[in-house]
CSV table of C-alpha atoms in Angstrom, one decimal:
chain,number,residue,atom,x,y,z
A,1,LYS,CA,-11.3,49.2,55.2
A,2,SER,CA,-14.1,46.9,54.7
A,3,TYR,CA,-17.7,47.9,54.3
A,4,THR,CA,-19.2,44.7,53.2
A,5,SER,CA,-21.2,43.8,56.7
A,6,GLN,CA,-24.4,44.5,58.3
A,7,ILE,CA,-22.8,47.7,59.5
A,8,GLY,CA,-20.5,48.5,56.8
A,9,VAL,CA,-23.3,48.4,54.0
A,10,PRO,CA,-25.3,51.0,55.3
A,11,LEU,CA,-22.3,53.3,56.4
A,12,SER,CA,-21.4,52.9,52.3
A,13,LEU,CA,-24.9,53.7,51.2
A,14,LEU,CA,-25.0,57.0,53.5
A,15,GLY,CA,-22.1,58.1,51.3
A,16,ILE,CA,-24.5,58.4,48.3
A,17,ALA,CA,-24.8,62.1,47.1
A,18,ASP,CA,-27.1,63.9,44.6
A,19,GLY,CA,-24.3,64.3,42.0
A,20,HIS,CA,-23.4,60.5,41.8
A,21,GLN,CA,-24.6,58.7,38.8
A,22,VAL,CA,-23.3,55.3,39.7
A,23,GLY,CA,-22.9,53.6,43.1
A,24,VAL,CA,-20.7,50.2,43.6
A,25,PHE,CA,-21.4,48.5,46.6
A,26,GLU,CA,-19.8,45.3,48.0
A,27,ALA,CA,-22.0,42.8,50.2
A,28,GLY,CA,-20.6,39.9,52.4
A,29,ILE,CA,-22.3,37.3,54.5
A,30,SER,CA,-21.4,35.0,57.2
A,31,ARG,CA,-24.6,33.2,58.2
A,32,GLU,CA,-28.1,32.8,56.9
A,33,GLY,CA,-30.4,35.8,56.7
A,34,GLU,CA,-28.0,38.2,56.4
A,35,MET,CA,-27.9,38.7,52.5
A,36,GLU,CA,-31.7,39.2,52.4
A,37,LYS,CA,-31.3,42.2,54.7
A,38,LEU,CA,-28.4,43.7,52.7
A,39,GLY,CA,-30.3,43.1,49.3
A,40,LYS,CA,-33.4,45.1,50.7
A,41,MET,CA,-30.8,48.1,51.5
A,42,ILE,CA,-28.7,48.0,48.2
A,43,LYS,CA,-31.4,47.1,45.7
A,44,PRO,CA,-29.1,46.5,42.9
A,45,SER,CA,-29.9,47.2,39.2
A,46,ILE,CA,-26.6,45.3,38.1
A,47,GLY,CA,-25.1,42.6,40.2
A,48,ILE,CA,-21.9,40.7,39.9
A,49,PHE,CA,-21.7,37.2,41.5
A,50,THR,CA,-18.0,37.1,42.2
A,51,ASN,CA,-17.3,33.4,43.3
A,52,LEU,CA,-18.5,30.9,46.0
A,53,GLY,CA,-15.5,29.9,47.9
A,54,GLU,CA,-14.9,28.5,51.5
A,55,ALA,CA,-15.0,31.6,53.5
A,56,HIS,CA,-17.6,31.3,56.5
A,57,ASP,CA,-18.7,27.8,55.3
A,58,ASP,CA,-19.0,27.2,59.1
A,59,GLY,CA,-22.0,29.8,59.4
A,60,PHE,CA,-24.2,27.5,56.9
A,61,SER,CA,-25.5,23.8,56.8
A,62,SER,CA,-23.8,23.4,53.5
A,63,ARG,CA,-22.1,25.4,50.5
A,64,ASP,CA,-25.4,25.1,48.6
A,65,GLN,CA,-27.2,26.7,51.3
A,66,LYS,CA,-24.7,29.6,51.2
A,67,LEU,CA,-25.0,30.0,47.6
A,68,ILE,CA,-28.8,30.1,48.0
A,69,GLU,CA,-28.4,32.9,50.6
A,70,LYS,CA,-25.8,34.7,48.5
A,71,LEU,CA,-28.1,34.9,45.5
A,72,LYS,CA,-30.8,36.7,47.9
A,73,LEU,CA,-28.7,40.1,47.1
A,74,PHE,CA,-30.2,40.2,43.4
A,75,GLY,CA,-33.9,40.3,43.9
A,76,THR,CA,-34.2,43.6,42.2
A,77,ALA,CA,-31.4,43.3,39.8
A,78,GLU,CA,-32.1,43.3,36.0
A,79,LYS,CA,-28.7,41.5,35.0
A,80,VAL,CA,-26.2,39.5,37.0
A,81,ILE,CA,-22.8,39.1,35.8
A,82,CYS,CA,-21.1,35.8,36.5
A,83,ARG,CA,-18.5,33.5,35.1
A,84,LYS,CA,-20.0,30.6,33.5
A,85,ASP,CA,-17.0,27.9,33.5
A,86,THR,CA,-17.4,27.1,37.1
A,87,SER,CA,-18.8,24.0,39.2
A,88,TYR,CA,-21.7,26.0,40.6
A,89,TYR,CA,-23.0,28.0,37.5
A,90,GLU,CA,-26.0,25.8,36.8
A,91,GLN,CA,-27.1,26.6,40.4
A,92,VAL,CA,-26.7,30.1,39.8
A,93,LYS,CA,-28.7,29.9,36.6
A,94,ALA,CA,-31.3,27.8,38.5
A,95,GLN,CA,-31.7,30.5,41.0
A,96,LEU,CA,-31.7,33.6,38.7
A,97,GLY,CA,-33.0,32.3,35.5
A,98,GLY,CA,-32.7,34.8,32.6
A,99,LYS,CA,-31.0,37.4,34.9
A,100,THR,CA,-27.5,35.9,34.1
A,101,LEU,CA,-25.0,37.7,32.0
A,102,THR,CA,-22.2,35.1,31.4
A,103,TRP,CA,-18.6,35.4,30.4
A,104,SER,CA,-16.2,32.5,30.0
A,105,LEU,CA,-12.7,31.5,28.9
A,106,THR,CA,-13.6,28.3,27.5
A,107,ALA,CA,-17.5,27.6,27.8
A,108,ASN,CA,-20.1,28.9,25.3
A,109,ALA,CA,-21.5,32.3,27.1
A,110,ASP,CA,-22.6,35.5,26.4
A,111,ILE,CA,-19.4,37.1,26.4
A,112,HIS,CA,-16.0,35.3,25.3
A,113,VAL,CA,-13.0,36.3,27.4
A,114,GLU,CA,-9.2,35.7,26.7
A,115,TRP,CA,-6.6,36.1,29.1
A,116,LYS,CA,-3.0,36.8,27.5
A,117,ASP,CA,0.2,38.2,28.8
A,118,GLY,CA,-0.5,41.7,29.9
A,119,GLU,CA,-4.0,41.9,28.3
A,120,ILE,CA,-7.6,41.0,28.7
A,121,LYS,CA,-9.8,40.6,25.6
A,122,VAL,CA,-13.4,40.8,26.3
A,123,ASP,CA,-15.3,39.9,23.0
A,124,GLU,CA,-13.5,42.0,20.4
A,125,LYS,CA,-12.2,45.0,22.9
A,126,ARG,CA,-8.8,44.6,24.3
A,127,PHE,CA,-7.4,46.2,27.3
A,128,SER,CA,-4.0,46.0,28.8
A,129,THR,CA,-3.1,45.3,32.4
A,130,ASP,CA,0.0,44.8,34.9
A,131,PHE,CA,-1.9,42.1,36.9
A,132,ASN,CA,-1.4,38.6,36.0
A,133,SER,CA,-2.7,36.1,38.4
A,134,PRO,CA,-5.7,34.2,38.0
A,135,THR,CA,-7.6,35.6,40.9
A,136,GLN,CA,-6.4,39.4,39.8
A,137,LEU,CA,-7.7,38.7,36.2
A,138,GLU,CA,-10.9,37.1,37.2
A,139,ASN,CA,-11.9,40.1,39.4
A,140,LEU,CA,-10.9,42.7,36.7
A,141,THR,CA,-13.0,40.8,34.1
A,142,HIS,CA,-16.0,41.1,36.3
A,143,ALA,CA,-15.2,44.6,36.5
A,144,LEU,CA,-14.8,45.2,32.6
A,145,VAL,CA,-18.0,43.5,31.8
A,146,ALA,CA,-20.0,45.6,34.4
A,147,ALA,CA,-18.5,48.7,33.0
A,148,LEU,CA,-19.1,47.9,29.4
A,149,GLN,CA,-22.7,47.1,30.5
A,150,LEU,CA,-22.8,50.7,32.1
A,151,GLY,CA,-21.8,52.1,28.8
A,152,LEU,CA,-18.2,53.0,29.4
A,153,SER,CA,-16.2,53.7,26.3
A,154,GLU,CA,-12.8,51.3,25.9
A,155,GLY,CA,-10.9,54.5,26.3
A,156,GLN,CA,-12.4,55.2,29.7
A,157,ILE,CA,-11.9,51.6,31.0
A,158,GLN,CA,-8.6,51.5,29.9
A,159,LYS,CA,-7.6,54.9,31.6
A,160,GLY,CA,-9.4,53.4,35.1
A,161,LEU,CA,-7.1,50.2,34.5
A,162,ASN,CA,-4.1,52.3,34.2
A,163,LEU,CA,-4.7,53.7,37.8
A,164,LEU,CA,-5.4,50.4,39.5
A,165,LYS,CA,-2.8,49.6,42.2
A,166,GLY,CA,-2.5,46.6,44.7
A,167,VAL,CA,-4.5,47.1,47.7
A,168,PRO,CA,-2.1,47.6,50.9
A,169,MET,CA,-2.6,45.9,54.2
A,170,ARG,CA,-3.3,42.4,52.2
A,171,LEU,CA,-0.4,40.6,50.4
A,172,GLU,CA,2.3,43.1,51.1
A,173,LEU,CA,5.6,42.5,49.7
A,174,LYS,CA,8.5,43.7,52.0
A,175,ARG,CA,12.1,43.4,52.0
A,176,GLY,CA,13.4,40.7,54.6
A,177,ILE,CA,16.5,40.0,56.1
A,178,ASN,CA,19.5,38.2,54.3
A,179,GLY,CA,18.2,39.1,50.7
A,180,CYS,CA,14.7,37.8,51.1
A,181,TYR,CA,11.2,39.0,50.3
A,182,ILE,CA,8.2,38.7,52.6
A,183,LEU,CA,4.7,38.4,51.4
A,184,ASP,CA,2.7,39.2,54.3
A,185,ASP,CA,-1.0,37.9,54.6
A,186,SER,CA,-0.7,37.7,58.3
A,187,TYR,CA,-4.5,38.6,58.8
A,188,ASN,CA,-6.6,35.7,57.9
A,189,ASN,CA,-6.6,32.3,56.7
A,190,ASP,CA,-8.6,29.8,54.7
A,191,VAL,CA,-8.2,27.8,51.7
A,192,ALA,CA,-9.6,30.4,49.1
A,193,GLY,CA,-7.3,33.2,50.4
A,194,LEU,CA,-4.2,30.8,50.6
A,195,ARG,CA,-4.6,30.0,46.7
A,196,VAL,CA,-4.8,33.7,46.2
A,197,ALA,CA,-1.7,34.2,48.0
A,198,LEU,CA,0.2,31.2,46.2
A,199,ASP,CA,-1.0,32.9,42.8
A,200,TYR,CA,0.6,36.3,44.1
A,201,LEU,CA,3.7,34.7,45.2
A,202,GLU,CA,4.1,33.0,41.9
A,203,SER,CA,4.1,36.3,40.0
A,204,HIS,CA,7.0,37.5,42.0
A,205,LYS,CA,10.5,36.1,40.7
A,206,GLN,CA,13.0,37.9,43.0
A,207,ASN,CA,14.2,34.7,44.5
A,208,GLU,CA,13.7,31.2,43.3
A,209,LYS,CA,13.5,29.3,46.6
A,210,ARG,CA,10.1,29.6,48.2
A,211,THR,CA,8.9,29.1,52.1
A,212,LEU,CA,5.3,29.0,53.1
A,213,ILE,CA,4.7,29.8,56.9
A,214,LEU,CA,1.4,28.7,57.5
A,215,SER,CA,-0.8,28.6,60.7
A,216,ASP,CA,-3.8,26.1,61.2
A,217,ILE,CA,-6.8,26.9,59.0
A,218,LEU,CA,-9.5,27.8,61.5
A,219,HIS,CA,-13.6,27.9,61.0
A,220,SER,CA,-13.6,25.1,58.2
A,221,ASP,CA,-16.5,22.7,57.7
A,222,LYS,CA,-14.2,20.0,56.5
A,223,GLU,CA,-12.6,17.1,58.4
A,224,ASP,CA,-8.9,18.0,59.4
A,225,GLU,CA,-7.6,15.1,57.5
A,226,VAL,CA,-9.4,16.2,54.4
A,227,LEU,CA,-8.5,19.8,54.8
A,228,TYR,CA,-4.9,19.4,55.1
A,229,GLN,CA,-4.6,16.7,52.1
A,230,GLU,CA,-6.2,19.5,50.3
A,231,ILE,CA,-3.7,21.9,51.3
A,232,ALA,CA,-0.7,19.5,50.8
A,233,GLU,CA,-1.8,19.2,47.4
A,234,LEU,CA,-2.3,22.6,46.7
A,235,ILE,CA,1.3,23.5,48.1
A,236,LYS,CA,3.0,20.8,46.2
A,237,SER,CA,1.4,22.0,42.9
A,238,ARG,CA,2.8,25.6,43.6
A,239,GLY,CA,6.5,24.7,43.8
A,240,ILE,CA,6.8,25.6,47.3
A,241,ASP,CA,10.1,24.3,48.7
A,242,ARG,CA,9.8,24.6,52.3
A,243,LEU,CA,6.9,24.9,55.1
A,244,ILE,CA,7.0,26.1,58.4
A,245,GLY,CA,3.7,25.0,60.2
A,246,ILE,CA,2.4,26.9,63.2
A,247,GLY,CA,-0.5,25.3,65.5
A,248,THR,CA,-1.7,22.0,66.9
A,249,GLN,CA,-4.0,21.1,63.9
A,250,ILE,CA,-1.2,21.3,61.3
A,251,SER,CA,1.3,19.7,63.1
A,252,ASN,CA,-1.0,16.8,63.8
A,253,HIS,CA,-1.1,16.3,60.2
A,254,GLN,CA,2.5,17.1,59.1
A,255,GLN,CA,2.7,13.5,57.5
A,256,VAL,CA,0.6,14.6,54.5
A,257,PHE,CA,3.2,17.1,53.5
A,258,ASP,CA,5.7,15.7,51.1
A,259,LEU,CA,8.5,18.5,51.1
A,260,ALA,CA,10.7,20.0,53.6
A,261,SER,CA,9.0,21.0,56.6
A,262,VAL,CA,9.2,21.9,60.3
A,263,PHE,CA,6.4,22.4,62.6
A,264,PHE,CA,5.8,24.6,65.9
A,265,ASN,CA,2.9,24.4,68.5
A,266,ASP,CA,2.6,28.2,68.4
A,267,THR,CA,3.8,31.5,67.2
A,268,GLU,CA,6.1,31.9,70.5
A,269,ASP,CA,7.5,28.8,69.8
A,270,LEU,CA,8.7,29.5,66.2
A,271,LEU,CA,10.3,32.9,67.3
A,272,THR,CA,12.1,31.2,70.0
A,273,ASN,CA,13.5,28.5,67.7
A,274,LEU,CA,13.6,30.6,64.3
A,275,PRO,CA,15.0,28.5,61.4
A,276,PRO,CA,17.5,30.4,59.2
A,277,PHE,CA,16.1,32.2,56.0
A,278,SER,CA,18.4,33.6,53.1
A,279,ASP,CA,17.8,34.7,49.5
A,280,GLU,CA,14.1,33.1,49.5
A,281,MET,CA,10.5,34.4,49.0
A,282,ILE,CA,8.6,33.9,52.2
A,283,LEU,CA,4.7,33.9,52.3
A,284,VAL,CA,3.4,34.2,55.8
A,285,LYS,CA,-0.3,33.3,55.9
A,286,GLY,CA,-2.0,32.8,59.0
A,287,ALA,CA,-5.4,33.6,61.1
A,288,ARG,CA,-5.2,36.7,63.0
A,289,ASN,CA,-5.3,35.2,66.3
A,290,PHE,CA,-1.9,33.6,65.7
A,291,GLN,CA,-0.3,37.0,65.6
A,292,LEU,CA,1.9,36.4,62.7
A,293,ALA,CA,2.9,39.9,62.3
A,294,GLN,CA,5.3,39.2,65.0
A,295,VAL,CA,6.9,36.8,62.5
A,296,VAL,CA,6.9,39.4,59.8
A,297,ASN,CA,8.5,42.0,61.9
A,298,ARG,CA,11.5,39.6,62.8
A,299,LEU,CA,12.0,38.7,59.4
A,300,GLU,CA,11.8,42.2,57.9
A,301,GLU,CA,14.7,44.1,56.8
A,302,ILE,CA,15.5,46.9,59.6
A,303,SER,CA,16.2,50.3,58.1
A,304,HIS,CA,18.4,52.2,60.9
A,305,GLY,CA,17.9,56.1,61.4
A,306,ASN,CA,20.4,58.4,62.9
A,307,VAL,CA,19.7,58.8,66.6
A,308,ILE,CA,21.1,62.1,68.3
A,309,GLY,CA,22.0,61.5,72.1
A,310,ASP,CA,22.2,63.8,74.9
A,311,GLY,CA,25.3,62.4,76.1
């Protein structure tokens, strides 16, 4: 479930009980003025600024304005944990001043971090993990730094890491027809989410061939020409073998995609003219209103049960 909204945050805060020592709350916004209200509700003592992506860009006049609005969450925070080797760190520092507690893989920061196969090193402390995509490791590093600031021991933190599992409903890996595997992310679509899904796809090696089923990206503040050129470059950099595009916007810009590809006006058109699939990894990534769950259902391996008739 999601408890990051104007309704979700109060519901989450109502769960605080007398015996709790620490409360962890996530806050998200889609337009101006929302974060200031959430900040007054949560009143955090420690903050984590996770990232500044493209989600909800259309609700703000600019990315800079969205950043300023996000940082209003941390008015009461004594420290705000953030990654230093980002394009927006200097703006964060300008807004928060001496509150920032920085970590970095490359830059000179308060905390030095290294990501190695199966390990995250935070200064001299080492933690093992099965997660391996850059997005997952970044999220884990934010949590590790916060846990260390709260005084948890290495042993306590490692015990928690050992219990972590992937979140269901988003990025579910399913068995498909004809020896395929399906990575199901058919509930929302933006460039940042596409990067995450492609990272996740790269971490699964069941089949070498990779197909991306992608709908139009809605609610972006970029011109379509710029947006789909960026997507084309992203797809090319991740070694996708075949693209199946759904929607009029992506179809109108099919010339920018330099790989085997086919395009359909809508989901019904795709289901009527479904191409063949065999021994491949299939990432299904689409905005909710395209109802790509129908495509996932068509491609998913069917497990037949026994039925006792009455005849």
